[in-house]
PDB file of C-alpha atoms in Angstrom:
ATOM      1  CA  MET A   1     -16.138 -43.442  -2.951  1.00  0.00           C
ATOM      2  CA  PHE A   2     -15.244 -43.429  -6.792  1.00  0.00           C
ATOM      3  CA  ALA A   3     -18.189 -44.185  -8.965  1.00  0.00           C
ATOM      4  CA  GLY A   4     -18.036 -44.701 -12.898  1.00  0.00           C
ATOM      5  CA  ASP A   5     -17.548 -46.877 -15.609  1.00  0.00           C
ATOM      6  CA  SER A   6     -14.509 -48.830 -16.867  1.00  0.00           C
ATOM      7  CA  ILE A   7     -12.096 -46.072 -16.399  1.00  0.00           C
ATOM      8  CA  THR A   8     -12.927 -46.051 -12.896  1.00  0.00           C
ATOM      9  CA  ASP A   9     -13.100 -49.873 -12.318  1.00  0.00           C
ATOM     10  CA  SER A  10     -10.014 -50.353 -14.236  1.00  0.00           C
ATOM     11  CA  GLY A  11      -9.527 -54.088 -13.605  1.00  0.00           C
ATOM     12  CA  LYS A  12     -10.521 -54.140  -9.854  1.00  0.00           C
ATOM     13  CA  THR A  13     -11.912 -57.862 -10.186  1.00  0.00           C
ATOM     14  CA  ASN A  14      -8.389 -58.782 -10.794  1.00  0.00           C
ATOM     15  CA  ASN A  15      -6.870 -56.369  -8.892  1.00  0.00           C
ATOM     16  CA  ALA A  16      -9.329 -56.185  -5.853  1.00  0.00           C
ATOM     17  CA  PRO A  17     -10.423 -53.730  -4.429  1.00  0.00           C
ATOM     18  CA  LEU A  18      -9.134 -50.858  -6.000  1.00  0.00           C
ATOM     19  CA  GLY A  19      -8.291 -51.949  -9.551  1.00  0.00           C
ATOM     20  CA  TYR A  20      -4.966 -50.679 -11.526  1.00  0.00           C
ATOM     21  CA  GLY A  21      -6.288 -47.344 -12.411  1.00  0.00           C
ATOM     22  CA  TYR A  22      -6.349 -43.613 -10.878  1.00  0.00           C
ATOM     23  CA  VAL A  23      -8.337 -45.013  -7.692  1.00  0.00           C
ATOM     24  CA  ASN A  24      -5.485 -46.940  -6.536  1.00  0.00           C
ATOM     25  CA  LEU A  25      -3.210 -44.102  -7.590  1.00  0.00           C
ATOM     26  CA  PHE A  26      -4.929 -41.812  -5.567  1.00  0.00           C
ATOM     27  CA  TYR A  27      -4.938 -44.138  -2.339  1.00  0.00           C
ATOM     28  CA  ASN A  28      -1.263 -44.708  -2.539  1.00  0.00           C
ATOM     29  CA  LEU A  29      -0.470 -40.849  -3.265  1.00  0.00           C
ATOM     30  CA  MET A  30      -2.578 -40.065  -0.099  1.00  0.00           C
ATOM     31  CA  LEU A  31      -0.525 -42.482   1.951  1.00  0.00           C
ATOM     32  CA  ALA A  32       2.444 -41.174   0.649  1.00  0.00           C
ATOM     33  CA  LYS A  33       1.670 -37.700   0.976  1.00  0.00           C
ATOM     34  CA  HIS A  34      -0.445 -37.458   3.762  1.00  0.00           C
ATOM     35  CA  PRO A  35       0.036 -40.272   5.909  1.00  0.00           C
ATOM     36  CA  GLU A  36      -1.850 -38.680   9.179  1.00  0.00           C
ATOM     37  CA  THR A  37      -5.278 -38.930   7.141  1.00  0.00           C
ATOM     38  CA  LYS A  38      -7.460 -41.477   8.168  1.00  0.00           C
ATOM     39  CA  ILE A  39      -8.883 -42.523   4.708  1.00  0.00           C
ATOM     40  CA  THR A  40     -11.067 -45.436   3.441  1.00  0.00           C
ATOM     41  CA  VAL A  41     -10.881 -45.674  -0.555  1.00  0.00           C
ATOM     42  CA  ILE A  42     -13.708 -47.657  -2.257  1.00  0.00           C
ATOM     43  CA  ASN A  43     -14.000 -48.365  -6.010  1.00  0.00           C
ATOM     44  CA  SER A  44     -17.633 -48.509  -7.162  1.00  0.00           C
ATOM     45  CA  GLY A  45     -16.717 -48.286 -10.849  1.00  0.00           C
ATOM     46  CA  ILE A  46     -18.395 -50.817 -13.234  1.00  0.00           C
ATOM     47  CA  SER A  47     -17.276 -51.167 -16.878  1.00  0.00           C
ATOM     48  CA  GLY A  48     -19.975 -50.029 -19.314  1.00  0.00           C
ATOM     49  CA  ASN A  49     -21.932 -48.127 -17.162  1.00  0.00           C
ATOM     50  CA  THR A  50     -23.972 -45.081 -17.858  1.00  0.00           C
ATOM     51  CA  VAL A  51     -25.442 -42.498 -15.592  1.00  0.00           C
ATOM     52  CA  ILE A  52     -28.704 -44.524 -15.976  1.00  0.00           C
ATOM     53  CA  ASP A  53     -26.649 -47.459 -14.675  1.00  0.00           C
ATOM     54  CA  LEU A  54     -25.332 -45.689 -11.597  1.00  0.00           C
ATOM     55  CA  ILE A  55     -28.840 -44.881 -10.788  1.00  0.00           C
ATOM     56  CA  ASP A  56     -29.876 -48.338 -10.812  1.00  0.00           C
ATOM     57  CA  ARG A  57     -27.213 -49.389  -8.480  1.00  0.00           C
ATOM     58  CA  TRP A  58     -26.631 -46.212  -6.540  1.00  0.00           C
ATOM     59  CA  ASP A  59     -28.363 -47.238  -3.034  1.00  0.00           C
ATOM     60  CA  ASP A  60     -26.222 -50.546  -2.683  1.00  0.00           C
ATOM     61  CA  ASP A  61     -22.812 -49.830  -4.325  1.00  0.00           C
ATOM     62  CA  VAL A  62     -22.707 -46.045  -3.026  1.00  0.00           C
ATOM     63  CA  LEU A  63     -25.188 -44.774  -0.638  1.00  0.00           C
ATOM     64  CA  SER A  64     -24.983 -47.801   1.694  1.00  0.00           C
ATOM     65  CA  TYR A  65     -21.177 -46.908   2.411  1.00  0.00           C
ATOM     66  CA  LYS A  66     -22.407 -43.557   3.848  1.00  0.00           C
ATOM     67  CA  PRO A  67     -19.434 -41.938   2.353  1.00  0.00           C
ATOM     68  CA  ASN A  68     -18.227 -38.435   2.911  1.00  0.00           C
ATOM     69  CA  TRP A  69     -17.020 -37.991  -0.321  1.00  0.00           C
ATOM     70  CA  ILE A  70     -18.243 -39.070  -3.842  1.00  0.00           C
ATOM     71  CA  SER A  71     -16.088 -38.623  -7.121  1.00  0.00           C
ATOM     72  CA  ILE A  72     -18.238 -39.526 -10.122  1.00  0.00           C
ATOM     73  CA  LEU A  73     -16.776 -39.875 -13.525  1.00  0.00           C
ATOM     74  CA  ILE A  74     -19.132 -40.796 -16.046  1.00  0.00           C
ATOM     75  CA  GLY A  75     -20.597 -40.200 -19.571  1.00  0.00           C
ATOM     76  CA  ILE A  76     -18.355 -41.293 -22.346  1.00  0.00           C
ATOM     77  CA  ASN A  77     -20.546 -44.381 -22.702  1.00  0.00           C
ATOM     78  CA  ASP A  78     -23.678 -42.065 -22.800  1.00  0.00           C
ATOM     79  CA  LEU A  79     -22.052 -40.341 -25.545  1.00  0.00           C
ATOM     80  CA  HIS A  80     -21.105 -43.604 -27.563  1.00  0.00           C
ATOM     81  CA  LYS A  81     -24.578 -44.948 -27.346  1.00  0.00           C
ATOM     82  CA  PHE A  82     -25.998 -41.508 -28.214  1.00  0.00           C
ATOM     83  CA  LEU A  83     -23.983 -41.448 -31.558  1.00  0.00           C
ATOM     84  CA  GLY A  84     -25.103 -45.251 -31.987  1.00  0.00           C
ATOM     85  CA  GLY A  85     -28.703 -44.181 -32.430  1.00  0.00           C
ATOM     86  CA  LEU A  86     -29.859 -44.578 -28.685  1.00  0.00           C
ATOM     87  CA  THR A  87     -31.635 -40.927 -28.410  1.00  0.00           C
ATOM     88  CA  THR A  88     -32.280 -41.496 -24.780  1.00  0.00           C
ATOM     89  CA  PHE A  89     -28.598 -40.969 -24.004  1.00  0.00           C
ATOM     90  CA  ASN A  90     -28.615 -37.516 -25.382  1.00  0.00           C
ATOM     91  CA  PRO A  91     -26.615 -34.414 -23.725  1.00  0.00           C
ATOM     92  CA  GLU A  92     -30.066 -33.250 -22.016  1.00  0.00           C
ATOM     93  CA  ASN A  93     -30.959 -36.738 -20.548  1.00  0.00           C
ATOM     94  CA  TYR A  94     -27.304 -37.142 -19.389  1.00  0.00           C
ATOM     95  CA  TYR A  95     -27.946 -33.806 -17.537  1.00  0.00           C
ATOM     96  CA  GLU A  96     -31.385 -34.597 -16.029  1.00  0.00           C
ATOM     97  CA  ASN A  97     -29.981 -37.956 -14.932  1.00  0.00           C
ATOM     98  CA  LEU A  98     -27.038 -36.890 -13.266  1.00  0.00           C
ATOM     99  CA  ARG A  99     -28.782 -34.017 -11.506  1.00  0.00           C
ATOM    100  CA  ARG A 100     -31.293 -36.505 -10.220  1.00  0.00           C
ATOM    101  CA  LEU A 101     -28.278 -38.661  -8.959  1.00  0.00           C
ATOM    102  CA  LEU A 102     -27.188 -35.588  -7.048  1.00  0.00           C
ATOM    103  CA  THR A 103     -30.328 -34.285  -5.782  1.00  0.00           C
ATOM    104  CA  TYR A 104     -31.388 -37.737  -4.441  1.00  0.00           C
ATOM    105  CA  THR A 105     -27.756 -38.211  -2.690  1.00  0.00           C
ATOM    106  CA  ARG A 106     -28.021 -34.835  -0.932  1.00  0.00           C
ATOM    107  CA  LYS A 107     -31.242 -35.850   0.636  1.00  0.00           C
ATOM    108  CA  VAL A 108     -30.002 -39.393   1.807  1.00  0.00           C
ATOM    109  CA  LEU A 109     -26.639 -37.899   3.020  1.00  0.00           C
ATOM    110  CA  ASP A 110     -26.704 -34.407   4.128  1.00  0.00           C
ATOM    111  CA  ASN A 111     -22.965 -33.944   4.639  1.00  0.00           C
ATOM    112  CA  VAL A 112     -21.559 -35.476   1.568  1.00  0.00           C
ATOM    113  CA  ASN A 113     -18.864 -33.652  -0.736  1.00  0.00           C
ATOM    114  CA  PHE A 114     -19.040 -34.366  -4.424  1.00  0.00           C
ATOM    115  CA  ILE A 115     -16.109 -33.922  -6.897  1.00  0.00           C
ATOM    116  CA  LEU A 116     -17.649 -34.150 -10.452  1.00  0.00           C
ATOM    117  CA  MET A 117     -14.922 -34.974 -13.499  1.00  0.00           C
ATOM    118  CA  THR A 118     -15.906 -34.396 -16.899  1.00  0.00           C
ATOM    119  CA  PRO A 119     -15.710 -37.491 -19.545  1.00  0.00           C
ATOM    120  CA  PHE A 120     -12.836 -36.848 -21.971  1.00  0.00           C
ATOM    121  CA  TYR A 121     -11.539 -38.567 -25.029  1.00  0.00           C
ATOM    122  CA  ILE A 122      -7.766 -38.722 -25.625  1.00  0.00           C
ATOM    123  CA  SER A 123      -7.349 -37.968 -29.120  1.00  0.00           C
ATOM    124  CA  ARG A 124      -6.480 -35.173 -31.843  1.00  0.00           C
ATOM    125  CA  ASN A 125      -8.520 -36.362 -34.717  1.00  0.00           C
ATOM    126  CA  LYS A 126     -10.213 -33.960 -36.303  1.00  0.00           C
ATOM    127  CA  LEU A 127     -10.762 -35.728 -39.852  1.00  0.00           C
ATOM    128  CA  GLU A 128     -14.553 -34.504 -40.757  1.00  0.00           C
ATOM    129  CA  GLY A 129     -16.868 -37.459 -40.913  1.00  0.00           C
ATOM    130  CA  ARG A 130     -14.860 -39.853 -38.775  1.00  0.00           C
ATOM    131  CA  PHE A 131     -15.998 -41.386 -35.592  1.00  0.00           C
ATOM    132  CA  ARG A 132     -13.348 -39.938 -33.420  1.00  0.00           C
ATOM    133  CA  ALA A 133     -13.927 -36.617 -34.833  1.00  0.00           C
ATOM    134  CA  LYS A 134     -17.701 -36.874 -34.252  1.00  0.00           C
ATOM    135  CA  VAL A 135     -16.705 -37.479 -30.629  1.00  0.00           C
ATOM    136  CA  LEU A 136     -14.713 -34.539 -30.403  1.00  0.00           C
ATOM    137  CA  GLU A 137     -17.284 -32.628 -31.721  1.00  0.00           C
ATOM    138  CA  LEU A 138     -20.120 -33.775 -29.186  1.00  0.00           C
ATOM    139  CA  LEU A 139     -18.080 -34.358 -26.218  1.00  0.00           C
ATOM    140  CA  PRO A 140     -18.127 -30.521 -25.170  1.00  0.00           C
ATOM    141  CA  GLN A 141     -22.003 -30.738 -24.587  1.00  0.00           C
ATOM    142  CA  TYR A 142     -21.460 -33.552 -22.281  1.00  0.00           C
ATOM    143  CA  ILE A 143     -18.866 -31.640 -20.282  1.00  0.00           C
ATOM    144  CA  GLU A 144     -20.662 -28.321 -20.146  1.00  0.00           C
ATOM    145  CA  LYS A 145     -23.605 -30.219 -18.424  1.00  0.00           C
ATOM    146  CA  VAL A 146     -21.291 -31.707 -15.958  1.00  0.00           C
ATOM    147  CA  ARG A 147     -19.764 -27.770 -15.387  1.00  0.00           C
ATOM    148  CA  LEU A 148     -23.541 -26.831 -14.973  1.00  0.00           C
ATOM    149  CA  LEU A 149     -24.414 -29.367 -12.378  1.00  0.00           C
ATOM    150  CA  SER A 150     -20.910 -28.194 -10.364  1.00  0.00           C
ATOM    151  CA  ASN A 151     -22.029 -24.846 -10.251  1.00  0.00           C
ATOM    152  CA  GLU A 152     -25.688 -25.696  -9.185  1.00  0.00           C
ATOM    153  CA  PHE A 153     -24.518 -28.013  -6.826  1.00  0.00           C
ATOM    154  CA  SER A 154     -21.691 -26.002  -5.531  1.00  0.00           C
ATOM    155  CA  VAL A 155     -19.373 -28.910  -5.843  1.00  0.00           C
ATOM    156  CA  ALA A 156     -15.725 -29.401  -6.984  1.00  0.00           C
ATOM    157  CA  TYR A 157     -15.047 -29.607 -10.706  1.00  0.00           C
ATOM    158  CA  ILE A 158     -12.538 -31.197 -12.878  1.00  0.00           C
ATOM    159  CA  ASP A 159     -12.398 -30.802 -16.599  1.00  0.00           C
ATOM    160  CA  LEU A 160     -10.269 -33.896 -17.387  1.00  0.00           C
ATOM    161  CA  HIS A 161     -10.699 -33.414 -21.120  1.00  0.00           C
ATOM    162  CA  ASP A 162      -9.273 -29.839 -20.774  1.00  0.00           C
ATOM    163  CA  THR A 163      -6.187 -31.161 -19.026  1.00  0.00           C
ATOM    164  CA  PHE A 164      -5.781 -34.032 -21.565  1.00  0.00           C
ATOM    165  CA  LYS A 165      -6.412 -31.661 -24.219  1.00  0.00           C
ATOM    166  CA  LYS A 166      -3.463 -29.595 -23.309  1.00  0.00           C
ATOM    167  CA  LEU A 167      -1.084 -32.558 -22.439  1.00  0.00           C
ATOM    168  CA  VAL A 168      -1.539 -34.139 -25.945  1.00  0.00           C
ATOM    169  CA  ASN A 169      -0.647 -30.531 -27.615  1.00  0.00           C
ATOM    170  CA  ILE A 170       2.880 -31.594 -25.959  1.00  0.00           C
ATOM    171  CA  ARG A 171       3.072 -35.120 -26.344  1.00  0.00           C
ATOM    172  CA  GLU A 172       1.211 -37.843 -28.620  1.00  0.00           C
ATOM    173  CA  PRO A 173      -1.752 -39.256 -27.165  1.00  0.00           C
ATOM    174  CA  ASN A 174      -0.529 -42.581 -26.996  1.00  0.00           C
ATOM    175  CA  VAL A 175       1.727 -41.426 -24.112  1.00  0.00           C
ATOM    176  CA  TYR A 176      -1.364 -41.203 -21.944  1.00  0.00           C
ATOM    177  CA  ALA A 177      -3.740 -43.679 -23.848  1.00  0.00           C
ATOM    178  CA  PRO A 178      -3.316 -46.765 -25.938  1.00  0.00           C
ATOM    179  CA  GLU A 179      -6.669 -45.732 -27.440  1.00  0.00           C
ATOM    180  CA  PRO A 180      -8.845 -42.343 -26.475  1.00  0.00           C
ATOM    181  CA  VAL A 181     -10.993 -43.606 -23.802  1.00  0.00           C
ATOM    182  CA  HIS A 182      -9.056 -45.970 -21.440  1.00  0.00           C
ATOM    183  CA  PRO A 183      -5.960 -44.115 -20.163  1.00  0.00           C
ATOM    184  CA  ASN A 184      -2.797 -46.259 -19.464  1.00  0.00           C
ATOM    185  CA  PHE A 185      -0.596 -45.718 -16.216  1.00  0.00           C
ATOM    186  CA  THR A 186       0.468 -42.323 -17.222  1.00  0.00           C
ATOM    187  CA  GLY A 187      -2.736 -41.129 -18.070  1.00  0.00           C
ATOM    188  CA  HIS A 188      -4.278 -42.366 -14.871  1.00  0.00           C
ATOM    189  CA  MET A 189      -1.530 -40.796 -12.840  1.00  0.00           C
ATOM    190  CA  VAL A 190      -2.911 -37.455 -14.394  1.00  0.00           C
ATOM    191  CA  ILE A 191      -6.166 -38.028 -12.948  1.00  0.00           C
ATOM    192  CA  ALA A 192      -5.157 -39.081  -9.460  1.00  0.00           C
ATOM    193  CA  LEU A 193      -2.955 -36.307  -9.449  1.00  0.00           C
ATOM    194  CA  LYS A 194      -5.856 -33.636 -10.323  1.00  0.00           C
ATOM    195  CA  LEU A 195      -7.733 -35.319  -7.620  1.00  0.00           C
ATOM    196  CA  LEU A 196      -5.007 -35.083  -4.848  1.00  0.00           C
ATOM    197  CA  GLU A 197      -4.536 -31.302  -5.808  1.00  0.00           C
ATOM    198  CA  VAL A 198      -8.463 -30.407  -5.664  1.00  0.00           C
ATOM    199  CA  LEU A 199      -8.836 -32.129  -2.280  1.00  0.00           C
ATOM    200  CA  GLU A 200      -5.502 -30.480  -0.959  1.00  0.00           C
ATOM    201  CA  ILE A 201      -7.109 -26.836  -2.099  1.00  0.00           C
TER     202      ILE A 201
END
């Protein structure tokens, strides 16, 4: 089960049921590399979602399927709303709401496994006072909350921002995304490969 925002959704309405992005790529990588594995993949991403949105639809869109694994990629919309002046989306509330979601899920599904992936921003822009620089300055606070929760709940953790940061030190950001939030095919392949790597471990 893949839960998240537009990065996870990635056009699943037009390309049902998995979309065009990392969810679809991950599924096809599994079929190619591990054909013996019986796996059902569900894309529960919805464009524009924050952690609060996930909470509102969690029972229907996630728990009702009784998944064995839940991957969560959420946070960039929370950060954008906070920068836009909506203080309820601050890093501490992001942490508390995501923690609430994980705690509730563990009560409902005893044996569920999680993969927590950090929000990311595919940009080098450090120009003081500009929006992209502000995002890059604030983002580590949200990433740290995901890391803390992965330790607290003893679940798999993928720092996607660090992954992309290393890549854009080698290649231009637009190799992986036309703008900092939404990856292109190559960027989505990066995420899918990281997921496969973690599950193989």
